[in-house]
Amino acid sequence: MLYDCRSPADRDRGIAAAIEAVKNGELVVLPTDTVYGIGADAFTPYAVKALLDAKGRGRQMPPPVLIGSRHTLDGLVFSLPTAARDLVEAFWPGALTIVVEHSPSLQWDLGDKTGTVAVRMPLHPVALEVLRETGPMAVSSANKTGQPAAVTAEEARDQLSYSVRAYLEAGPCPDPVPSTIVDLTGEVPQLLRAGAIPLEKLRDVVPDLIDGRAV
């Protein structure tokens, strides 16, 4: 079912349907500040598997986790590096994904790579409203692997069809550039993927950040 969140009534119905679907272990498509994402409850292994299956992706590429509050991050990690806190303070909510070591006590299965997780808090009111009710969600771009990332929910539905329970349409993404990814699990922060936030702006906050793509 596709809900047009540009209509107040449809938005309320759509958000409620998406929250219910996630809590039932089903998949949803929602807008973010980058591209549309396909999401599932991060703590329901069969839902995460369904997400990977819908995209045609294997367990070797675990999906990132989206959260609806900065405080949620503290519950996911054992110890957050100072650089991570500084970057979160500067760029969240927004198009920055950070890779951190997650707490070993977390009962989740995002894929074959264990011990670390890529986390982001998106700057989109619909996504945040859903996330604040569902808690952390495993979210990847809403497209089949190898196909273009969807910039509307309708485009996502064309690719993902009935594998998704609820599609939340909020119009075309205003700036469909992927998030910037920074790895904070080593001694020195590393840029893993260039994206919406340029390296120079990141270095204004964390001067010792290196370009991991050149290593």
CSV table of C-alpha atoms in Angstrom, one decimal:
chain,number,residue,atom,x,y,z
A,1,MET,CA,0.0,0.0,0.0
A,2,LEU,CA,1.3,3.4,-1.0
A,3,TYR,CA,0.5,6.4,1.3
A,4,ASP,CA,0.9,10.0,0.1
A,5,CYS,CA,2.4,11.7,3.1
A,6,ARG,CA,2.0,15.1,1.4
A,7,SER,CA,-1.7,14.8,2.4
A,8,PRO,CA,-2.1,15.2,6.2
A,9,ALA,CA,-4.7,12.5,6.5
A,10,ASP,CA,-2.8,10.0,4.3
A,11,ARG,CA,0.4,10.9,6.2
A,12,ASP,CA,-1.1,10.0,9.5
A,13,ARG,CA,-2.5,6.7,8.1
A,14,GLY,CA,0.8,5.9,6.4
A,15,ILE,CA,3.0,6.5,9.4
A,16,ALA,CA,0.7,4.4,11.6
A,17,ALA,CA,0.7,1.6,9.0
A,18,ALA,CA,4.5,1.8,8.7
A,19,ILE,CA,5.0,1.6,12.5
A,20,GLU,CA,2.7,-1.4,12.7
A,21,ALA,CA,4.4,-3.1,9.8
A,22,VAL,CA,7.9,-2.7,11.3
A,23,LYS,CA,6.7,-4.0,14.7
A,24,ASN,CA,5.2,-7.0,12.9
A,25,GLY,CA,8.5,-7.8,11.2
A,26,GLU,CA,7.5,-6.5,7.8
A,27,LEU,CA,9.2,-4.1,5.4
A,28,VAL,CA,8.5,-0.5,4.7
A,29,VAL,CA,9.8,2.1,2.3
A,30,LEU,CA,10.3,5.6,3.7
A,31,PRO,CA,11.8,8.9,2.6
A,32,THR,CA,15.0,10.2,4.0
A,33,ASP,CA,17.1,13.3,3.3
A,34,THR,CA,19.2,11.4,0.8
A,35,VAL,CA,17.3,8.7,-1.2
A,36,TYR,CA,14.3,6.5,-0.2
A,37,GLY,CA,15.1,3.6,2.1
A,38,ILE,CA,13.7,0.1,2.6
A,39,GLY,CA,13.6,-0.6,6.3
A,40,ALA,CA,13.0,-3.3,8.8
A,41,ASP,CA,13.2,-3.7,12.6
A,42,ALA,CA,16.9,-4.0,13.3
A,43,PHE,CA,16.3,-6.5,16.1
A,44,THR,CA,14.2,-8.9,14.1
A,45,PRO,CA,16.6,-11.2,12.2
A,46,TYR,CA,14.0,-12.6,9.8
A,47,ALA,CA,12.9,-9.0,8.9
A,48,VAL,CA,16.5,-8.1,8.2
A,49,LYS,CA,16.9,-11.2,6.0
A,50,ALA,CA,13.7,-10.2,4.2
A,51,LEU,CA,15.2,-6.8,3.5
A,52,LEU,CA,18.4,-8.3,2.1
A,53,ASP,CA,16.3,-10.8,0.0
A,54,ALA,CA,14.1,-8.0,-1.4
A,55,LYS,CA,17.2,-6.1,-2.5
A,56,GLY,CA,18.9,-9.2,-3.8
A,57,ARG,CA,21.8,-8.7,-1.5
A,58,GLY,CA,23.8,-11.2,0.6
A,59,ARG,CA,24.8,-11.2,4.2
A,60,GLN,CA,28.3,-9.9,3.4
A,61,MET,CA,26.9,-6.4,3.1
A,62,PRO,CA,25.0,-5.6,6.4
A,63,PRO,CA,22.5,-2.7,6.1
A,64,PRO,CA,23.1,0.5,8.0
A,65,VAL,CA,20.9,1.3,11.0
A,66,LEU,CA,18.8,4.5,11.2
A,67,ILE,CA,17.7,6.0,14.5
A,68,GLY,CA,15.3,8.7,15.4
A,69,SER,CA,17.2,10.4,18.3
A,70,ARG,CA,20.9,11.1,19.1
A,71,HIS,CA,20.3,9.6,22.6
A,72,THR,CA,19.5,6.2,20.9
A,73,LEU,CA,23.1,6.0,19.8
A,74,ASP,CA,24.3,5.7,23.4
A,75,GLY,CA,22.2,2.6,23.8
A,76,LEU,CA,23.8,1.0,20.7
A,77,VAL,CA,27.5,1.5,21.5
A,78,PHE,CA,29.7,0.5,24.5
A,79,SER,CA,31.9,3.5,24.3
A,80,LEU,CA,31.5,6.4,21.8
A,81,PRO,CA,34.8,8.0,20.6
A,82,THR,CA,35.1,11.8,21.1
A,83,ALA,CA,35.4,12.2,17.4
A,84,ALA,CA,32.1,10.4,16.9
A,85,ARG,CA,30.4,12.7,19.4
A,86,ASP,CA,31.8,15.8,17.8
A,87,LEU,CA,30.6,14.7,14.3
A,88,VAL,CA,27.2,13.7,15.6
A,89,GLU,CA,26.8,17.1,17.3
A,90,ALA,CA,27.8,18.9,14.1
A,91,PHE,CA,26.0,16.9,11.4
A,92,TRP,CA,23.0,15.0,12.9
A,93,PRO,CA,20.3,14.8,11.9
A,94,GLY,CA,21.7,14.8,8.4
A,95,ALA,CA,23.6,12.9,5.7
A,96,LEU,CA,26.4,11.5,7.8
A,97,THR,CA,26.8,7.8,8.5
A,98,ILE,CA,29.3,6.8,11.2
A,99,VAL,CA,30.7,3.3,11.7
A,100,VAL,CA,31.2,2.5,15.3
A,101,GLU,CA,31.7,-0.6,17.5
A,102,HIS,CA,28.3,-1.7,18.8
A,103,SER,CA,27.6,-3.0,22.3
A,104,PRO,CA,28.3,-6.7,22.4
A,105,SER,CA,25.1,-7.3,24.4
A,106,LEU,CA,22.9,-6.3,21.5
A,107,GLN,CA,20.6,-9.1,20.2
A,108,TRP,CA,20.6,-8.5,16.5
A,109,ASP,CA,21.9,-10.1,13.3
A,110,LEU,CA,22.5,-7.6,10.5
A,111,GLY,CA,24.8,-9.8,8.5
A,112,ASP,CA,28.2,-11.5,8.4
A,113,LYS,CA,30.2,-8.5,9.7
A,114,THR,CA,29.9,-8.4,13.4
A,115,GLY,CA,31.1,-6.0,16.0
A,116,THR,CA,30.6,-2.8,14.1
A,117,VAL,CA,27.5,-1.0,12.8
A,118,ALA,CA,26.9,2.0,10.4
A,119,VAL,CA,24.5,4.4,12.1
A,120,ARG,CA,22.7,7.5,10.9
A,121,MET,CA,20.0,9.9,12.0
A,122,PRO,CA,18.2,11.2,8.9
A,123,LEU,CA,17.0,14.7,8.5
A,124,HIS,CA,13.4,14.0,7.3
A,125,PRO,CA,10.3,14.5,9.4
A,126,VAL,CA,8.5,11.4,8.1
A,127,ALA,CA,11.4,9.1,8.7
A,128,LEU,CA,12.0,10.6,12.2
A,129,GLU,CA,8.4,10.2,13.2
A,130,VAL,CA,8.5,6.5,12.2
A,131,LEU,CA,11.9,5.9,13.9
A,132,ARG,CA,10.9,7.4,17.2
A,133,GLU,CA,8.1,4.9,17.5
A,134,THR,CA,9.9,1.8,16.1
A,135,GLY,CA,13.3,2.2,17.5
A,136,PRO,CA,16.4,1.4,15.4
A,137,MET,CA,15.7,0.2,11.9
A,138,ALA,CA,18.0,-1.6,9.4
A,139,VAL,CA,17.6,0.6,6.3
A,140,SER,CA,19.2,0.4,2.9
A,141,SER,CA,18.5,2.2,-0.3
A,142,ALA,CA,15.1,1.2,-1.7
A,143,ASN,CA,16.1,-0.5,-4.9
A,144,LYS,CA,17.2,-3.8,-6.2
A,145,THR,CA,20.9,-4.3,-6.1
A,146,GLY,CA,22.5,-2.9,-9.2
A,147,GLN,CA,19.5,-0.7,-10.1
A,148,PRO,CA,19.3,3.1,-9.6
A,149,ALA,CA,18.4,4.2,-6.0
A,150,ALA,CA,14.7,5.3,-5.8
A,151,VAL,CA,14.0,9.0,-5.4
A,152,THR,CA,10.3,8.5,-4.9
A,153,ALA,CA,8.3,5.8,-3.2
A,154,GLU,CA,6.6,5.0,-6.5
A,155,GLU,CA,10.0,4.3,-8.1
A,156,ALA,CA,10.8,2.0,-5.1
A,157,ARG,CA,7.4,0.2,-5.6
A,158,ASP,CA,8.3,-0.4,-9.2
A,159,GLN,CA,11.4,-2.3,-8.1
A,160,LEU,CA,10.4,-3.9,-4.8
A,161,SER,CA,6.7,-4.6,-5.4
A,162,TYR,CA,4.9,-6.8,-2.9
A,163,SER,CA,7.9,-7.5,-0.8
A,164,VAL,CA,7.2,-4.2,1.1
A,165,ARG,CA,4.1,-3.7,3.2
A,166,ALA,CA,3.8,0.1,3.3
A,167,TYR,CA,5.3,2.7,1.0
A,168,LEU,CA,5.5,6.3,2.3
A,169,GLU,CA,5.5,8.8,-0.5
A,170,ALA,CA,6.8,12.3,0.3
A,171,GLY,CA,7.7,13.4,-3.3
A,172,PRO,CA,11.0,13.4,-5.0
A,173,CYS,CA,14.2,13.6,-2.9
A,174,PRO,CA,15.4,17.2,-3.0
A,175,ASP,CA,19.1,16.1,-3.0
A,176,PRO,CA,19.5,12.4,-3.9
A,177,VAL,CA,23.2,12.2,-2.9
A,178,PRO,CA,24.2,9.3,-0.7
A,179,SER,CA,25.4,10.0,2.9
A,180,THR,CA,29.0,10.4,3.7
A,181,ILE,CA,30.4,7.5,5.6
A,182,VAL,CA,33.1,7.9,8.3
A,183,ASP,CA,34.8,4.9,10.1
A,184,LEU,CA,35.4,5.7,13.7
A,185,THR,CA,36.5,2.2,14.9
A,186,GLY,CA,40.2,2.7,14.4
A,187,GLU,CA,42.8,4.9,16.0
A,188,VAL,CA,42.3,7.5,13.3
A,189,PRO,CA,39.0,8.4,11.8
A,190,GLN,CA,38.7,7.5,8.1
A,191,LEU,CA,36.4,8.7,5.3
A,192,LEU,CA,35.0,5.5,3.7
A,193,ARG,CA,32.6,7.1,1.2
A,194,ALA,CA,32.3,10.6,-0.1
A,195,GLY,CA,28.8,11.9,-0.1
A,196,ALA,CA,26.6,14.8,0.8
A,197,ILE,CA,28.9,16.2,3.4
A,198,PRO,CA,32.4,17.1,1.9
A,199,LEU,CA,35.7,16.0,3.5
A,200,GLU,CA,36.6,19.6,4.2
A,201,LYS,CA,33.6,20.2,6.4
A,202,LEU,CA,34.3,17.0,8.3
A,203,ARG,CA,37.8,18.1,8.9
A,204,ASP,CA,36.6,21.4,10.4
A,205,VAL,CA,35.2,19.2,13.2
A,206,VAL,CA,37.8,16.4,13.2
A,207,PRO,CA,41.0,17.7,11.8
A,208,ASP,CA,42.9,14.4,11.9
A,209,LEU,CA,40.3,12.7,9.6
A,210,ILE,CA,42.0,10.9,6.8
A,211,ASP,CA,40.7,9.9,3.4
A,212,GLY,CA,40.4,6.2,3.7
A,213,ARG,CA,39.7,5.9,0.0
A,214,ALA,CA,43.3,6.8,-0.8
A,215,VAL,CA,44.8,4.4,1.7
